[in-house]
PDB file of C-alpha atoms in Angstrom:
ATOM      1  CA  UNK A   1      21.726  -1.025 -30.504  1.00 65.00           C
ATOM      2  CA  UNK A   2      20.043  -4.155 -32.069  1.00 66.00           C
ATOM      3  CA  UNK A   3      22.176  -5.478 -34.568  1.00 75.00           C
ATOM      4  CA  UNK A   4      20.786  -7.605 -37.352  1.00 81.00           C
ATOM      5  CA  UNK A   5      17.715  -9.436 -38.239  1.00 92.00           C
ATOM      6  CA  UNK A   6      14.559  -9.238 -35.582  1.00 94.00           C
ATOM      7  CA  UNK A   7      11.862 -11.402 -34.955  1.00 95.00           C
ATOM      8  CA  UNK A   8       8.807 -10.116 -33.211  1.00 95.00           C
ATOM      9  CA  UNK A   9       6.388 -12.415 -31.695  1.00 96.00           C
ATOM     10  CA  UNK A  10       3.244 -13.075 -29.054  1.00 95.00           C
ATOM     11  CA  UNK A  11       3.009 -15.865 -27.043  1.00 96.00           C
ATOM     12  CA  UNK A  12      -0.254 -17.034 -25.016  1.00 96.00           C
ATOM     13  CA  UNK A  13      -1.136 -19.582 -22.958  1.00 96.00           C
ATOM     14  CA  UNK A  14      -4.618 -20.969 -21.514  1.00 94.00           C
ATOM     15  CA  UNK A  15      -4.937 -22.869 -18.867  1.00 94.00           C
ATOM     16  CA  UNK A  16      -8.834 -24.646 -17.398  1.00 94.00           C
ATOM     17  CA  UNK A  17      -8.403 -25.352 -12.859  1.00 94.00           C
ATOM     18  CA  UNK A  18     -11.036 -26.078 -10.991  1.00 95.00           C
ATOM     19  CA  UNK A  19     -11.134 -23.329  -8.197  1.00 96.00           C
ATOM     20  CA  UNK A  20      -9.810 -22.996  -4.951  1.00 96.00           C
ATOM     21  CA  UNK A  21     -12.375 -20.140  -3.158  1.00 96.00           C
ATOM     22  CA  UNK A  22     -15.720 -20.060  -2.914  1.00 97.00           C
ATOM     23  CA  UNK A  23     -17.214 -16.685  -1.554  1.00 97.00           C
ATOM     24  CA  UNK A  24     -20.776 -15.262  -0.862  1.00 97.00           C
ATOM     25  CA  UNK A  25     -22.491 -12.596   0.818  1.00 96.00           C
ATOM     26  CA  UNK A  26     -25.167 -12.794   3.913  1.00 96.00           C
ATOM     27  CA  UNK A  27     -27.571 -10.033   4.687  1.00 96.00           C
ATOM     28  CA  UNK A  28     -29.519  -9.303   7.652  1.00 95.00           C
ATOM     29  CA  UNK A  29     -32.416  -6.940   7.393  1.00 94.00           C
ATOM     30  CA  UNK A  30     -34.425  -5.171  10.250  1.00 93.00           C
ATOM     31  CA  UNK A  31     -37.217  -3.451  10.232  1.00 92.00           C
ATOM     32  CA  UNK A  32     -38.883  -1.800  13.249  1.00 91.00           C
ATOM     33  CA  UNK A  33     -40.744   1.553  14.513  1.00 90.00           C
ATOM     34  CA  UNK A  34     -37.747   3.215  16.685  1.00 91.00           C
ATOM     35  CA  UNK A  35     -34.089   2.989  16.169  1.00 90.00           C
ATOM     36  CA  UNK A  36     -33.273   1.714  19.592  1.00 91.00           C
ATOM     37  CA  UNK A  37     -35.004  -1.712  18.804  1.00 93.00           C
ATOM     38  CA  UNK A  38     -34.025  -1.402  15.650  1.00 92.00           C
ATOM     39  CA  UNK A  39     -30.104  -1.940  16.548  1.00 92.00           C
ATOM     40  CA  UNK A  40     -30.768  -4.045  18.883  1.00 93.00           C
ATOM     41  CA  UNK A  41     -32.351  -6.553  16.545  1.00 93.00           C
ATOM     42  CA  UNK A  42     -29.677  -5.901  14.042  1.00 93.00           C
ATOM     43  CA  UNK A  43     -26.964  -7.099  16.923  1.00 93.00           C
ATOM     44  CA  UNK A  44     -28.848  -9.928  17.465  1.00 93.00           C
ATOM     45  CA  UNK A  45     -29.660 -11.199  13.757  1.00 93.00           C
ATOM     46  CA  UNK A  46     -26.143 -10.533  12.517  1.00 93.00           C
ATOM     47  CA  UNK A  47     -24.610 -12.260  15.749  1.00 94.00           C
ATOM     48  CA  UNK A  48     -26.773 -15.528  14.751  1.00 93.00           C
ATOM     49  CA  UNK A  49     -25.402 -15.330  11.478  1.00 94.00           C
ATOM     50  CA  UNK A  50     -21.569 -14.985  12.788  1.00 94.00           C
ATOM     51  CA  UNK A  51     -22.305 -17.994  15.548  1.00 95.00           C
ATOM     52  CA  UNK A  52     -23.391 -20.589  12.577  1.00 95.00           C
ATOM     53  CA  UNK A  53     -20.898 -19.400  10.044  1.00 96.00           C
ATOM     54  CA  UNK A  54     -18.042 -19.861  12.731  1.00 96.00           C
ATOM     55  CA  UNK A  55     -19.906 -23.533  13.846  1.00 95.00           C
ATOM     56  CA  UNK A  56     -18.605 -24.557  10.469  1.00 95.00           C
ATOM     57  CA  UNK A  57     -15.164 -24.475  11.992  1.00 95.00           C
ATOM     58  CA  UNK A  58     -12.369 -25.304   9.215  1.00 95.00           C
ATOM     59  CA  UNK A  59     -14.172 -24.862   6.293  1.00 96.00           C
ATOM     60  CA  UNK A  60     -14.873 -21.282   6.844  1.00 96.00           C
ATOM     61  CA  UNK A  61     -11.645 -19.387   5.632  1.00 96.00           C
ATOM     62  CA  UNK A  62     -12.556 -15.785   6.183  1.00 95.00           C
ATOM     63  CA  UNK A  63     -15.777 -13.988   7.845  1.00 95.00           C
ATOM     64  CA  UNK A  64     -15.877 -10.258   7.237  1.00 94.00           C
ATOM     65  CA  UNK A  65     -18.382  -7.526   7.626  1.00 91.00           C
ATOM     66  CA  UNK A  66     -18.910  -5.408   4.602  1.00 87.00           C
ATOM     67  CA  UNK A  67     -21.217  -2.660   4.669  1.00 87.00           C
ATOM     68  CA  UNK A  68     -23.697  -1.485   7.881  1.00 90.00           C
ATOM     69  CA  UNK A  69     -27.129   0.581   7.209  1.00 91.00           C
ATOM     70  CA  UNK A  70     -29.869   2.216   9.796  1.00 89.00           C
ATOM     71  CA  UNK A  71     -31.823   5.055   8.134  1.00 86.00           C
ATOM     72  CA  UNK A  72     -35.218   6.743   8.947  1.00 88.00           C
ATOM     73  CA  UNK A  73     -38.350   5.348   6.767  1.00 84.00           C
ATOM     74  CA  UNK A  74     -40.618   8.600   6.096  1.00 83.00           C
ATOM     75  CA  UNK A  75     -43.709   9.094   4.983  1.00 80.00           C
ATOM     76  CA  UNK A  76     -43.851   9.978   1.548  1.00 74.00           C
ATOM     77  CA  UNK A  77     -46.260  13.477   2.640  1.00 70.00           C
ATOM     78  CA  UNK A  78     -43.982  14.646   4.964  1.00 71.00           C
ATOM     79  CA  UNK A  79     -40.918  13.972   7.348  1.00 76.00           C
ATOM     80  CA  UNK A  80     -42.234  12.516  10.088  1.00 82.00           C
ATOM     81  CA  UNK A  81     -40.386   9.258  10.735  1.00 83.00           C
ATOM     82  CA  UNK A  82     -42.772   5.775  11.264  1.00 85.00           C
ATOM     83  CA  UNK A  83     -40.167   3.546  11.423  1.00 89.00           C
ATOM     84  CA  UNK A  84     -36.208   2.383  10.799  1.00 91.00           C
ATOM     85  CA  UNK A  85     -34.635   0.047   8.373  1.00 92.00           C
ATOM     86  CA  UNK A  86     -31.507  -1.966   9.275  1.00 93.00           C
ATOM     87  CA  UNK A  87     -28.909  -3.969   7.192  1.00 95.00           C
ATOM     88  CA  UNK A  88     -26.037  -5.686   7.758  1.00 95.00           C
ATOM     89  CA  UNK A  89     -23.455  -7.783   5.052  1.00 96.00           C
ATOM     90  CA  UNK A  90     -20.777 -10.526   5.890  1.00 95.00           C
ATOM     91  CA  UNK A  91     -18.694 -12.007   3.185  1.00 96.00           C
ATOM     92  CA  UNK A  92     -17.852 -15.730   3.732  1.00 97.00           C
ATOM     93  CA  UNK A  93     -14.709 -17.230   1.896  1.00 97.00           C
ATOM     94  CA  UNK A  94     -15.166 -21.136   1.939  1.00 97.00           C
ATOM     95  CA  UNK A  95     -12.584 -23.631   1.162  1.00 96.00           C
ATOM     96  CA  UNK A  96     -14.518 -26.873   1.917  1.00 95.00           C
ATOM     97  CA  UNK A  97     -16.938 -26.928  -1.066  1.00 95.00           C
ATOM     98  CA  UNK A  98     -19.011 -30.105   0.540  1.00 93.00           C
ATOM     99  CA  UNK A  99     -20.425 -27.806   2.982  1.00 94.00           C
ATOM    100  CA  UNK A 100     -20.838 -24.731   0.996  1.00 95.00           C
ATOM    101  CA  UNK A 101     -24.641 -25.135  -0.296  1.00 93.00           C
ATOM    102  CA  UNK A 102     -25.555 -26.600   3.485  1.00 94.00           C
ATOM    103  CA  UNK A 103     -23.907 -23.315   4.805  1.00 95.00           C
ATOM    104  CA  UNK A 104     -25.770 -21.274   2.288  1.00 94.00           C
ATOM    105  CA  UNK A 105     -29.203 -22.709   3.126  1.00 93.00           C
ATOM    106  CA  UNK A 106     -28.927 -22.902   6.681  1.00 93.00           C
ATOM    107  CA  UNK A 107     -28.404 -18.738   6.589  1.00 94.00           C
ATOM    108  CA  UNK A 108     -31.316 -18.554   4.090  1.00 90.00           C
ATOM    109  CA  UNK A 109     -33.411 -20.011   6.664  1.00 88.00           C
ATOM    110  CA  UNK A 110     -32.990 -16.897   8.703  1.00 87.00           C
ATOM    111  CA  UNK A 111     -35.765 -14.162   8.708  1.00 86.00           C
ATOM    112  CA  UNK A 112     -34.910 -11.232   6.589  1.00 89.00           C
ATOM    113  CA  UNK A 113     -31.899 -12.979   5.331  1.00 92.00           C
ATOM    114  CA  UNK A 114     -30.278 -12.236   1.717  1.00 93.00           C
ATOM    115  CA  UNK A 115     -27.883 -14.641   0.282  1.00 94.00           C
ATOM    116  CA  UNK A 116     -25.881 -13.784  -2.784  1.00 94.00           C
ATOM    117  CA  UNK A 117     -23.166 -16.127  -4.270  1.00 92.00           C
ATOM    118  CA  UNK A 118     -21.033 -17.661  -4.821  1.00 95.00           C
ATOM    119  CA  UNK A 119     -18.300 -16.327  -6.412  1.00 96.00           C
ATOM    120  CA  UNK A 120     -15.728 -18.674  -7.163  1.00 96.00           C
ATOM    121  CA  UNK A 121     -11.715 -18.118  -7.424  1.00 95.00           C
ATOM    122  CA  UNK A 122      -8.422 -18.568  -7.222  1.00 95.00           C
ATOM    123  CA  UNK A 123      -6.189 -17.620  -4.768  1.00 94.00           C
ATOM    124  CA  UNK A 124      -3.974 -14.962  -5.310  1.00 91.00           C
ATOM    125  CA  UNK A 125      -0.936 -16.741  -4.685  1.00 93.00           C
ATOM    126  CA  UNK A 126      -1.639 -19.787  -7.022  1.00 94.00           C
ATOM    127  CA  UNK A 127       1.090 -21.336  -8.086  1.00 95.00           C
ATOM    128  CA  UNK A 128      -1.281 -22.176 -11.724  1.00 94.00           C
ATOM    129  CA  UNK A 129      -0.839 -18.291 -12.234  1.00 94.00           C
ATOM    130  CA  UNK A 130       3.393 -18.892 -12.501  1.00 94.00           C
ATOM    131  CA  UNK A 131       2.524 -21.564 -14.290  1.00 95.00           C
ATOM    132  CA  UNK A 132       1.106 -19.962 -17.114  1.00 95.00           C
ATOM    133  CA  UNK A 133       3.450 -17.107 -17.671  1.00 94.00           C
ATOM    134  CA  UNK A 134       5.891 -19.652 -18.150  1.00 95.00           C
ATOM    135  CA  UNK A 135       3.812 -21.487 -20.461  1.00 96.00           C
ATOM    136  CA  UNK A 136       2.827 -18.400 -22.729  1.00 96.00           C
ATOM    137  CA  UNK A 137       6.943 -17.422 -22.327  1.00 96.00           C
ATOM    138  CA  UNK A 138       7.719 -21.191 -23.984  1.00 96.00           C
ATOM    139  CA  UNK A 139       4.779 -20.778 -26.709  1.00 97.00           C
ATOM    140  CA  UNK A 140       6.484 -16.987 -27.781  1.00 96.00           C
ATOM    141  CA  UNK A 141       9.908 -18.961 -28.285  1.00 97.00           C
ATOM    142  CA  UNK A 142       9.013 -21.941 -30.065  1.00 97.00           C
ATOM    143  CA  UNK A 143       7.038 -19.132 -32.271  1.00 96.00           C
ATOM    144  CA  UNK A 144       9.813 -17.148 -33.003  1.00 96.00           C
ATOM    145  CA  UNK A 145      12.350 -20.087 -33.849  1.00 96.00           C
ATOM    146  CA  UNK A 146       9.605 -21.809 -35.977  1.00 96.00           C
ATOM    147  CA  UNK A 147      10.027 -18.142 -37.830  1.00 95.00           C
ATOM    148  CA  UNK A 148      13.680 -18.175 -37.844  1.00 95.00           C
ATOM    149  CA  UNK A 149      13.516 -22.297 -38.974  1.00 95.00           C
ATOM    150  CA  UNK A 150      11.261 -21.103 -41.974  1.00 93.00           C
ATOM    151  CA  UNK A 151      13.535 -18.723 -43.060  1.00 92.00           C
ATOM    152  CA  UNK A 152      16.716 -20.923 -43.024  1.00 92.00           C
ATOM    153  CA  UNK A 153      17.916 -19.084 -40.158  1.00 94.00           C
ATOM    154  CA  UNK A 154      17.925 -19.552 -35.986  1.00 94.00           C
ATOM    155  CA  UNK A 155      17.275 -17.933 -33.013  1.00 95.00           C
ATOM    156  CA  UNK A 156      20.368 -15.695 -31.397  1.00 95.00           C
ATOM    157  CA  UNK A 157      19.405 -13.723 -28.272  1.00 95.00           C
ATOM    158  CA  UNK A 158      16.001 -12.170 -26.314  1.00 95.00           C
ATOM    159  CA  UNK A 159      16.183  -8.560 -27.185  1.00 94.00           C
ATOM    160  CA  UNK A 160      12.843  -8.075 -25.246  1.00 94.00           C
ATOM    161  CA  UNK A 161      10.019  -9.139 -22.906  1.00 93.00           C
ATOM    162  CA  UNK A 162       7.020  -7.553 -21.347  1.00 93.00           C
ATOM    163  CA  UNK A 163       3.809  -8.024 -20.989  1.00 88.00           C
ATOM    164  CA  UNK A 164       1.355  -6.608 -23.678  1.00 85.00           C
ATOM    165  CA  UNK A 165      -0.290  -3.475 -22.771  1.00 68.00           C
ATOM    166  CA  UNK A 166       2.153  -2.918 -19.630  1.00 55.00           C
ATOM    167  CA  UNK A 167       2.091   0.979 -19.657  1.00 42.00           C
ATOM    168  CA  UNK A 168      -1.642   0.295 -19.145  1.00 36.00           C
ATOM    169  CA  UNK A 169      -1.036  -2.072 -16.185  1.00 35.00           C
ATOM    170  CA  UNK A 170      -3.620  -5.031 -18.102  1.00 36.00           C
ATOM    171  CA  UNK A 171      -3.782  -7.632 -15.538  1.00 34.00           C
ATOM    172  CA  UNK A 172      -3.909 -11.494 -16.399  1.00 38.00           C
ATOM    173  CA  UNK A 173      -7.791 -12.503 -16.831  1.00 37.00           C
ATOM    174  CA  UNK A 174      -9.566 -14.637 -14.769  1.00 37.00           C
ATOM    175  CA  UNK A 175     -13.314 -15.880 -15.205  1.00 37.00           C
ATOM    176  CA  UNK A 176     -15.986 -16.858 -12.663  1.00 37.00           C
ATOM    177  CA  UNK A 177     -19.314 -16.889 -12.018  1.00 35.00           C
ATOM    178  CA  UNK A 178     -21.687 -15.607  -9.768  1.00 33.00           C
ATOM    179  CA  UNK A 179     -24.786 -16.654  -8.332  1.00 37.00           C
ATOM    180  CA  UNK A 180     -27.514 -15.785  -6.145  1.00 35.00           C
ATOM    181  CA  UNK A 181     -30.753 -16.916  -4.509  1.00 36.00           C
ATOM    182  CA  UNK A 182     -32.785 -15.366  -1.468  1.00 35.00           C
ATOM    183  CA  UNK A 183     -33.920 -16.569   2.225  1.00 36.00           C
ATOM    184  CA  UNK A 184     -37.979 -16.811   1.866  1.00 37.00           C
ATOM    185  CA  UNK A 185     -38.829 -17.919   5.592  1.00 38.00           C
ATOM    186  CA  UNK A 186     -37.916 -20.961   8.150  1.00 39.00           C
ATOM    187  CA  UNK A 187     -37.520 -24.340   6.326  1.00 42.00           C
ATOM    188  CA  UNK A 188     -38.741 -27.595   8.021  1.00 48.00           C
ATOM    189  CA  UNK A 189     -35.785 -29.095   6.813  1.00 59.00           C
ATOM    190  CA  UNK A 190     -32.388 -28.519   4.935  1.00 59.00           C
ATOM    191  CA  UNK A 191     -32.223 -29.663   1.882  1.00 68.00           C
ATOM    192  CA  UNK A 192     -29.680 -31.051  -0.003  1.00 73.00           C
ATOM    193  CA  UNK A 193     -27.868 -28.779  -2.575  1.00 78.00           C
ATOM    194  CA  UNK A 194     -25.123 -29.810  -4.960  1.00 80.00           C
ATOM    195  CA  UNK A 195     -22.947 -26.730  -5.709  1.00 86.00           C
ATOM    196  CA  UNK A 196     -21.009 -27.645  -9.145  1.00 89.00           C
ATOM    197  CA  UNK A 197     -17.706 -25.319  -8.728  1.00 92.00           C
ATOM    198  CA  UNK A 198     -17.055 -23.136 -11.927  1.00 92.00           C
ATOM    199  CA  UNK A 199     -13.840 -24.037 -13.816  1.00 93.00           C
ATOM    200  CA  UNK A 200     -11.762 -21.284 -13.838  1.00 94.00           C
ATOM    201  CA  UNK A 201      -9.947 -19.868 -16.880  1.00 93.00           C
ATOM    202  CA  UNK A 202      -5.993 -18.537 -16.531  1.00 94.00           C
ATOM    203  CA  UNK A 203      -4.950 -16.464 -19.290  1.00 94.00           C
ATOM    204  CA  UNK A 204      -1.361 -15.476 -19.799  1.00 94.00           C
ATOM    205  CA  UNK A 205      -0.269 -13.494 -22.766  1.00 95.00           C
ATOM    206  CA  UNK A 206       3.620 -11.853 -23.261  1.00 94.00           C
ATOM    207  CA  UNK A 207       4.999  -9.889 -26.491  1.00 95.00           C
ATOM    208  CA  UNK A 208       8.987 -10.899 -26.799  1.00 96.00           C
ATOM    209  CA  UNK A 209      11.445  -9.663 -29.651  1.00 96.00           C
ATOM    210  CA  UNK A 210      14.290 -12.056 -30.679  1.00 96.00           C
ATOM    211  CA  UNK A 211      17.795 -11.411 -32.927  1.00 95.00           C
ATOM    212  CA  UNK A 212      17.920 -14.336 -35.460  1.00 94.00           C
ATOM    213  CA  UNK A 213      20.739 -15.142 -37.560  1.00 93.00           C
ATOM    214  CA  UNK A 214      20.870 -13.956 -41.317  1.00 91.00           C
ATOM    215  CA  UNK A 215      18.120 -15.423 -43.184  1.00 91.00           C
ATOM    216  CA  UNK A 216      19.270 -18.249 -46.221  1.00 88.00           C
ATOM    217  CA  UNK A 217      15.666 -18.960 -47.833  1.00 76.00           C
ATOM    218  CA  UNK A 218      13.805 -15.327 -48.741  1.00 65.00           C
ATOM    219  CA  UNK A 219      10.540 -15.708 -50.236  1.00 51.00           C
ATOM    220  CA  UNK A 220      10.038 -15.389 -54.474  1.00 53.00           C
ATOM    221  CA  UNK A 221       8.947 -12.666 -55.485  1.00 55.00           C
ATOM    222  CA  UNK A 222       5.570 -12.669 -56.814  1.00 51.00           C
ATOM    223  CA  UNK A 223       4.767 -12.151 -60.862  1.00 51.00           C
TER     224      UNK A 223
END
């Protein structure tokens, strides 16, 4: 049982990194009359993509394949099939940001290539998210002893400390940005694009409760 005097408080803490992931998403369309050639040209476009994704070397953190399409294109009168449609989607996680918009147009270049990113992050395991909680922990007790100091008394013990909304599992907040632009044919050349990496905003927020001593200075009443 809590004995005496208790001091509730919030403490927050914001915190502007630049980011340390960069991912976007490649898609390879096909198009043709029977499904045979129709996987066979999927193979071969999405097998280009992997060969100058992994000619990047280093820079290239992750290559995955999301999600795989063939279906039968019908004619609206009827059933009969006049052709098959083929997709394809590989996520790319970059860490070498100097290459990124090279990367990105080089795979636009591609016929019936989508390109949609990127999305920029943290990594999960960033020490700036430790960094924060500890930050938004400091703000809640120089809150609750500027309470305490302004009622002539002082902080005694941490009764409690959790993170707001826990029953609801609220996870700390991070914001990006995303980005997109499509492949429209062969290039002659590459050109040069500047990709300015999003900041990204760490928020950290805790609830703590605090014993303080018996307060000295209680306000006036009012008239």
């Amino acid at each position: 049982m809590v004995e005496g005097p208790v001091v509730a408080v919030r403490g927050e803490a914001f915190r502007e990194v630049p980011p340390e992931l960069a991912r976007f998403a490649v898609t390879v369309n096909v198009r043709e009359r029977d499904r045979p050639t129709t996987l066979t040209r999927l193979a071969e476009r999405a097998e280009a993509v992997r060969v100058l994704i992994d000619s990047y070397g280093p820079a290239i953190e992750r290559r995955e394949t999301g999600q795989l399409g063939v279906y039968p294109q019908t004619k609206r009168s009827g059933e009969r099939v006049i052709g098959y449609n083929g997709s394809v989607t590989t996520t790319v996680t970059v860490t070498d940001f100097s290459v990124l918009g090279e990367l990105m147009l080089r795979l636009g270049e591609e016929d019936q290539t989508q390109i949609a990113g990127p999305w920029w992050a943290l990594r999960p395991e960033s020490p700036v998210y430790r960094e924060v909680r500890r930050a938004a922990i400091g703000e809640a007790v120089d809150r609750a002893r500027e309470y305490a100091d302004a009622l002539g008394a002082r902080v005694i013990a941490l009764v409690q400390l959790a993170d707001p909304g826990v029953e609801q599992h609220q996870p700390m907040m991070m914001v990006g940005s995303a980005q997109g632009f499509r492949g429209k044919g062969a290039l002659d050349s590459v050109p040069d694009l500047d990709l300015d990496p999003q900041v990204q905003t760490i928020q950290a927020a805790i609830e703590a409760r605090f014993t303080i001593s018996e307060p000295t200075v209680l306000a006036e009443p009012r008239d």
